[in-house]
Amino acid sequence: MGDRVDVEQHRADVAELLAGLSDRAEEEMSVQRGVLGRVLARDVVAPGPLPRFRNSQMDGFAVRAADVAVAGPGAPVTLPVAGDVAAAPGEPAPLEPGTAVRIMTGAPVPDGADAVIPVEDTDHVTFNESSGDLAATVEIARGRAAGEFVREPGSDVAAGDVVLRAGTVLAPHHVAAAAACGISRLAVLVPVSVAVVSTGSELVPPDGEPGPGQIWDANGPALVAAVQVAGGRVDLRLTVPDDPEVVRATLERAAALCDLVLTTGGVSQGAYEVVKDALPEVTFRSVAMQPGGPQGFGRIGGTPVLAFPGNPVSAQVSFVVFLRDVLRRAGGLPPVEQVPAVLDGAVGSPAGKRQLLRGRWVRHDGAAARVAVVGGPGSHLVASMAAADVLIDVPSAATTLEPGAEVTTWPL
Ligand code: AMP
Ligand code: MG
């Protein structure tokens, strides 16, 4: 208890504590439900080719290219229309040489046909799919080479090809490819299971009615959201009063249920520092940063626990600086890149402490991105933080930064 470290040291210690979380199990999920944003656990291999069968790329007429080779402007070739094939179940009859078959986009191209003449190149330019009436003949104004407007089986993907790579963060276009291949279930990484425990006898839930001296619990909901955005899953969410025995019992239960326990409050230098009192096996230290100085880290019965400070800005900044990327990496997500920017105004900062100010983009276009401080440094200023886009990282050595100074920002 009581050591004082810099931000990088605590980041490294937290990363080491949580290294074991990277061993993710996998689970199967339906492509129709809940896979968005999940991380693919293994390569997805196409069980068959795509397209599945030779089909038309156009609404038009399936022909033998040789039959219409001489068609040109002012010299159309006229063919009898032998039938109609839609994108519908069934196999079309083979095409007789010297005839054409009306065909719709995606419909199977009959055996014997090797090209599709787009409807625009015929006298059926106004063909009305709903009428169902077929003219007896079609005039073709332009020939096409064999293969034109015919989609060959496997031209998108061949059987056995990798369609999606392990590690892909699933988005709608990945779902489309899997579904098109007839893959209904995907193996995804099981998210890190997190318990979020707010401590404080003054706290009431967001839907509660605060009495005198009470406040709404902001950290619980904030950390639930933060964990979710970082790819984790909150399996336990509790608020406990400042009673060390209750806190101890709650955290033991949380540690038995989840991969990681997060607490807020009860870690600073005052009286009633309940998390400190309840967890003698955990290291509590002061990190040279503002906000978010008091931090705890360790294990309860083998399960890692991080104890964040109670002030809402401190709790959120702690998450961003110490946990966000570790959690993302553990779940297979890329870290959030820091962004260089230029300060829009002057900034004063305490010596010897790295400051993470809330910042708002004034201009956000690459190298010349400009950022301005929003709100004050107070770690209770939740509404100011809500107006911020980033945290502005002011190095610990700096006491003042002039307008135009280059800074690093952490996107929120
Ligand atoms: P503590 O570290 O428990 O002394 O908390 C520091 C400050 O943050 C106190 O003013 C608390 O009331 C406030 N606080 C603690 N936990 C929360 C919370 N979950 N939501 C909002 N404010 C909190
Ligand atoms: Mg408290």
PDB file of C-alpha atoms in Angstrom, residues 159-324:
ATOM      1  CA  ALA A 159     -15.329 -24.376 -52.455  1.00  0.00           C
ATOM      2  CA  GLY A 160     -12.646 -24.557 -49.758  1.00  0.00           C
ATOM      3  CA  ASP A 161     -11.626 -20.892 -50.022  1.00  0.00           C
ATOM      4  CA  VAL A 162     -11.407 -18.834 -46.843  1.00  0.00           C
ATOM      5  CA  VAL A 163     -14.314 -16.373 -46.932  1.00  0.00           C
ATOM      6  CA  LEU A 164     -13.724 -14.736 -43.541  1.00  0.00           C
ATOM      7  CA  ARG A 165     -10.516 -14.697 -41.527  1.00  0.00           C
ATOM      8  CA  ALA A 166     -10.246 -15.490 -37.821  1.00  0.00           C
ATOM      9  CA  GLY A 167     -10.066 -12.208 -35.917  1.00  0.00           C
ATOM     10  CA  THR A 168     -12.550 -10.415 -38.163  1.00  0.00           C
ATOM     11  CA  VAL A 169     -14.770  -8.059 -36.200  1.00  0.00           C
ATOM     12  CA  LEU A 170     -18.105  -9.041 -37.656  1.00  0.00           C
ATOM     13  CA  ALA A 171     -19.953  -6.356 -39.593  1.00  0.00           C
ATOM     14  CA  PRO A 172     -22.972  -6.612 -41.913  1.00  0.00           C
ATOM     15  CA  HIS A 173     -20.905  -7.397 -45.029  1.00  0.00           C
ATOM     16  CA  HIS A 174     -19.293 -10.377 -43.272  1.00  0.00           C
ATOM     17  CA  VAL A 175     -22.694 -11.656 -42.260  1.00  0.00           C
ATOM     18  CA  ALA A 176     -23.797 -11.384 -45.899  1.00  0.00           C
ATOM     19  CA  ALA A 177     -20.870 -13.489 -47.144  1.00  0.00           C
ATOM     20  CA  ALA A 178     -21.416 -16.189 -44.520  1.00  0.00           C
ATOM     21  CA  ALA A 179     -25.155 -16.339 -45.157  1.00  0.00           C
ATOM     22  CA  ALA A 180     -24.655 -16.447 -48.952  1.00  0.00           C
ATOM     23  CA  CYS A 181     -22.418 -19.493 -48.452  1.00  0.00           C
ATOM     24  CA  GLY A 182     -25.136 -21.196 -46.428  1.00  0.00           C
ATOM     25  CA  ILE A 183     -23.211 -20.835 -43.166  1.00  0.00           C
ATOM     26  CA  SER A 184     -25.801 -20.285 -40.493  1.00  0.00           C
ATOM     27  CA  ARG A 185     -23.589 -20.365 -37.406  1.00  0.00           C
ATOM     28  CA  LEU A 186     -20.275 -18.705 -36.688  1.00  0.00           C
ATOM     29  CA  ALA A 187     -17.679 -19.496 -34.029  1.00  0.00           C
ATOM     30  CA  VAL A 188     -16.908 -16.297 -32.127  1.00  0.00           C
ATOM     31  CA  LEU A 189     -14.744 -15.537 -29.106  1.00  0.00           C
ATOM     32  CA  VAL A 190     -16.486 -15.589 -25.753  1.00  0.00           C
ATOM     33  CA  PRO A 191     -16.297 -12.011 -24.419  1.00  0.00           C
ATOM     34  CA  VAL A 192     -14.508 -11.266 -21.179  1.00  0.00           C
ATOM     35  CA  SER A 193     -17.062 -11.568 -18.388  1.00  0.00           C
ATOM     36  CA  VAL A 194     -16.947  -8.524 -16.130  1.00  0.00           C
ATOM     37  CA  ALA A 195     -18.528  -7.616 -12.791  1.00  0.00           C
ATOM     38  CA  VAL A 196     -19.144  -3.907 -12.238  1.00  0.00           C
ATOM     39  CA  VAL A 197     -19.569  -2.987  -8.585  1.00  0.00           C
ATOM     40  CA  SER A 198     -20.191   0.599  -7.479  1.00  0.00           C
ATOM     41  CA  THR A 199     -19.499   1.321  -3.829  1.00  0.00           C
ATOM     42  CA  GLY A 200     -21.013   4.184  -1.878  1.00  0.00           C
ATOM     43  CA  SER A 201     -23.783   4.484   0.708  1.00  0.00           C
ATOM     44  CA  GLU A 202     -24.775   7.738  -0.974  1.00  0.00           C
ATOM     45  CA  LEU A 203     -25.637   6.063  -4.281  1.00  0.00           C
ATOM     46  CA  VAL A 204     -29.107   5.389  -5.624  1.00  0.00           C
ATOM     47  CA  PRO A 205     -29.778   3.620  -8.930  1.00  0.00           C
ATOM     48  CA  PRO A 206     -30.558   5.679 -12.041  1.00  0.00           C
ATOM     49  CA  ASP A 207     -34.296   5.072 -11.580  1.00  0.00           C
ATOM     50  CA  GLY A 208     -34.200   5.745  -7.819  1.00  0.00           C
ATOM     51  CA  GLU A 209     -35.227   8.820  -5.830  1.00  0.00           C
ATOM     52  CA  PRO A 210     -32.218  10.395  -4.082  1.00  0.00           C
ATOM     53  CA  GLY A 211     -32.832  11.576  -0.502  1.00  0.00           C
ATOM     54  CA  PRO A 212     -30.759  14.249   1.239  1.00  0.00           C
ATOM     55  CA  GLY A 213     -27.044  13.652   0.663  1.00  0.00           C
ATOM     56  CA  GLN A 214     -27.680  11.006  -1.979  1.00  0.00           C
ATOM     57  CA  ILE A 215     -26.702  10.994  -5.651  1.00  0.00           C
ATOM     58  CA  TRP A 216     -27.470   8.871  -8.659  1.00  0.00           C
ATOM     59  CA  ASP A 217     -24.905   6.193  -9.448  1.00  0.00           C
ATOM     60  CA  ALA A 218     -23.137   7.357 -12.612  1.00  0.00           C
ATOM     61  CA  ASN A 219     -20.161   5.004 -12.574  1.00  0.00           C
ATOM     62  CA  GLY A 220     -22.101   1.755 -12.728  1.00  0.00           C
ATOM     63  CA  PRO A 221     -23.930   2.574 -15.965  1.00  0.00           C
ATOM     64  CA  ALA A 222     -20.837   4.301 -17.389  1.00  0.00           C
ATOM     65  CA  LEU A 223     -18.621   1.283 -16.832  1.00  0.00           C
ATOM     66  CA  VAL A 224     -21.233  -1.140 -18.149  1.00  0.00           C
ATOM     67  CA  ALA A 225     -21.285   0.899 -21.349  1.00  0.00           C
ATOM     68  CA  ALA A 226     -17.488   1.175 -21.469  1.00  0.00           C
ATOM     69  CA  VAL A 227     -17.043  -2.584 -21.014  1.00  0.00           C
ATOM     70  CA  GLN A 228     -19.532  -3.277 -23.786  1.00  0.00           C
ATOM     71  CA  VAL A 229     -17.852  -0.894 -26.209  1.00  0.00           C
ATOM     72  CA  ALA A 230     -14.547  -2.613 -25.482  1.00  0.00           C
ATOM     73  CA  GLY A 231     -16.050  -5.986 -26.408  1.00  0.00           C
ATOM     74  CA  GLY A 232     -16.604  -7.255 -22.864  1.00  0.00           C
ATOM     75  CA  ARG A 233     -19.832  -8.537 -21.313  1.00  0.00           C
ATOM     76  CA  VAL A 234     -21.131  -7.379 -17.948  1.00  0.00           C
ATOM     77  CA  ASP A 235     -22.488 -10.412 -16.149  1.00  0.00           C
ATOM     78  CA  LEU A 236     -22.885  -8.846 -12.734  1.00  0.00           C
ATOM     79  CA  ARG A 237     -23.784  -5.270 -11.899  1.00  0.00           C
ATOM     80  CA  LEU A 238     -24.193  -4.263  -8.260  1.00  0.00           C
ATOM     81  CA  THR A 239     -24.145  -1.214  -6.036  1.00  0.00           C
ATOM     82  CA  VAL A 240     -23.084  -1.769  -2.446  1.00  0.00           C
ATOM     83  CA  PRO A 241     -23.044   0.452   0.650  1.00  0.00           C
ATOM     84  CA  ASP A 242     -19.845   1.461   2.438  1.00  0.00           C
ATOM     85  CA  ASP A 243     -19.801  -1.589   4.679  1.00  0.00           C
ATOM     86  CA  PRO A 244     -16.534  -3.527   4.383  1.00  0.00           C
ATOM     87  CA  GLU A 245     -18.188  -6.860   5.147  1.00  0.00           C
ATOM     88  CA  VAL A 246     -20.881  -6.373   2.525  1.00  0.00           C
ATOM     89  CA  VAL A 247     -18.272  -5.191   0.050  1.00  0.00           C
ATOM     90  CA  ARG A 248     -16.033  -8.171   0.820  1.00  0.00           C
ATOM     91  CA  ALA A 249     -18.837 -10.706   0.434  1.00  0.00           C
ATOM     92  CA  THR A 250     -20.040  -9.054  -2.776  1.00  0.00           C
ATOM     93  CA  LEU A 251     -16.615  -8.953  -4.348  1.00  0.00           C
ATOM     94  CA  GLU A 252     -15.931 -12.587  -3.451  1.00  0.00           C
ATOM     95  CA  ARG A 253     -19.157 -13.558  -5.189  1.00  0.00           C
ATOM     96  CA  ALA A 254     -18.294 -11.383  -8.177  1.00  0.00           C
ATOM     97  CA  ALA A 255     -14.828 -12.926  -8.390  1.00  0.00           C
ATOM     98  CA  ALA A 256     -16.313 -16.421  -8.362  1.00  0.00           C
ATOM     99  CA  LEU A 257     -18.699 -15.554 -11.219  1.00  0.00           C
ATOM    100  CA  CYS A 258     -16.690 -13.364 -13.565  1.00  0.00           C
ATOM    101  CA  ASP A 259     -13.286 -13.113 -15.293  1.00  0.00           C
ATOM    102  CA  LEU A 260     -12.669  -9.585 -14.035  1.00  0.00           C
ATOM    103  CA  VAL A 261     -14.046  -7.450 -11.211  1.00  0.00           C
ATOM    104  CA  LEU A 262     -14.242  -3.664 -11.500  1.00  0.00           C
ATOM    105  CA  THR A 263     -15.066  -1.491  -8.532  1.00  0.00           C
ATOM    106  CA  THR A 264     -15.473   2.249  -8.152  1.00  0.00           C
ATOM    107  CA  GLY A 265     -15.099   4.389  -5.062  1.00  0.00           C
ATOM    108  CA  GLY A 266     -13.551   3.798  -1.680  1.00  0.00           C
ATOM    109  CA  VAL A 267      -9.900   3.953  -2.706  1.00  0.00           C
ATOM    110  CA  SER A 268      -8.647   7.427  -1.816  1.00  0.00           C
ATOM    111  CA  GLN A 269      -7.131   8.905   1.337  1.00  0.00           C
ATOM    112  CA  GLY A 270     -10.236   9.763   3.337  1.00  0.00           C
ATOM    113  CA  ALA A 271     -12.066   7.881   6.048  1.00  0.00           C
ATOM    114  CA  TYR A 272     -14.536   5.141   4.975  1.00  0.00           C
ATOM    115  CA  GLU A 273     -12.317   3.904   2.098  1.00  0.00           C
ATOM    116  CA  VAL A 274     -14.337   0.756   1.956  1.00  0.00           C
ATOM    117  CA  VAL A 275     -12.681  -1.054  -0.964  1.00  0.00           C
ATOM    118  CA  LYS A 276      -9.264  -0.615   0.610  1.00  0.00           C
ATOM    119  CA  ASP A 277     -10.613  -1.928   3.906  1.00  0.00           C
ATOM    120  CA  ALA A 278     -12.375  -4.877   2.279  1.00  0.00           C
ATOM    121  CA  LEU A 279      -9.464  -6.058   0.118  1.00  0.00           C
ATOM    122  CA  PRO A 280      -6.270  -6.354   2.147  1.00  0.00           C
ATOM    123  CA  GLU A 281      -4.742  -8.610  -0.544  1.00  0.00           C
ATOM    124  CA  VAL A 282      -5.026  -5.904  -3.223  1.00  0.00           C
ATOM    125  CA  THR A 283      -2.346  -3.265  -3.934  1.00  0.00           C
ATOM    126  CA  PHE A 284      -3.528   0.314  -3.599  1.00  0.00           C
ATOM    127  CA  ARG A 285      -1.285   3.016  -4.961  1.00  0.00           C
ATOM    128  CA  SER A 286      -1.182   6.545  -6.162  1.00  0.00           C
ATOM    129  CA  VAL A 287      -0.630   7.000  -9.891  1.00  0.00           C
ATOM    130  CA  ALA A 288       0.879  10.351 -10.908  1.00  0.00           C
ATOM    131  CA  MET A 289      -2.083  11.434 -12.994  1.00  0.00           C
ATOM    132  CA  GLN A 290      -5.084  13.683 -12.763  1.00  0.00           C
ATOM    133  CA  PRO A 291      -7.852  12.680 -12.653  1.00  0.00           C
ATOM    134  CA  GLY A 292      -7.698   9.051 -11.583  1.00  0.00           C
ATOM    135  CA  GLY A 293      -4.739   9.092  -9.170  1.00  0.00           C
ATOM    136  CA  PRO A 294      -5.839   6.522  -6.582  1.00  0.00           C
ATOM    137  CA  GLN A 295      -5.878   3.017  -8.088  1.00  0.00           C
ATOM    138  CA  GLY A 296      -6.104  -0.515  -6.789  1.00  0.00           C
ATOM    139  CA  PHE A 297      -5.155  -3.731  -8.563  1.00  0.00           C
ATOM    140  CA  GLY A 298      -4.741  -7.337  -7.560  1.00  0.00           C
ATOM    141  CA  ARG A 299      -6.673 -10.566  -7.270  1.00  0.00           C
ATOM    142  CA  ILE A 300      -9.533 -11.898  -5.204  1.00  0.00           C
ATOM    143  CA  GLY A 301      -9.275 -15.680  -5.062  1.00  0.00           C
ATOM    144  CA  GLY A 302      -7.369 -15.718  -8.362  1.00  0.00           C
ATOM    145  CA  THR A 303      -9.706 -13.373 -10.247  1.00  0.00           C
ATOM    146  CA  PRO A 304      -8.226 -10.015 -11.253  1.00  0.00           C
ATOM    147  CA  VAL A 305      -9.774  -6.930  -9.719  1.00  0.00           C
ATOM    148  CA  LEU A 306      -9.273  -3.281 -10.631  1.00  0.00           C
ATOM    149  CA  ALA A 307     -10.412  -0.683  -8.124  1.00  0.00           C
ATOM    150  CA  PHE A 308     -11.092   2.670  -9.775  1.00  0.00           C
ATOM    151  CA  PRO A 309     -11.692   5.922  -7.901  1.00  0.00           C
ATOM    152  CA  GLY A 310     -15.251   7.083  -7.272  1.00  0.00           C
ATOM    153  CA  ASN A 311     -15.393  10.459  -8.936  1.00  0.00           C
ATOM    154  CA  PRO A 312     -17.206   9.813 -12.195  1.00  0.00           C
ATOM    155  CA  VAL A 313     -14.643  11.502 -14.444  1.00  0.00           C
ATOM    156  CA  SER A 314     -11.830   9.678 -12.635  1.00  0.00           C
ATOM    157  CA  ALA A 315     -13.592   6.337 -13.059  1.00  0.00           C
ATOM    158  CA  GLN A 316     -14.105   6.864 -16.791  1.00  0.00           C
ATOM    159  CA  VAL A 317     -10.597   8.167 -17.385  1.00  0.00           C
ATOM    160  CA  SER A 318      -9.219   5.177 -15.454  1.00  0.00           C
ATOM    161  CA  PHE A 319     -11.093   2.862 -17.765  1.00  0.00           C
ATOM    162  CA  VAL A 320      -9.803   4.581 -20.911  1.00  0.00           C
ATOM    163  CA  VAL A 321      -6.195   4.801 -19.766  1.00  0.00           C
ATOM    164  CA  PHE A 322      -5.725   1.492 -17.962  1.00  0.00           C
ATOM    165  CA  LEU A 323      -8.328  -0.975 -19.112  1.00  0.00           C
ATOM    166  CA  ARG A 324      -9.844  -0.163 -22.502  1.00  0.00           C
TER     167      ARG A 324
END
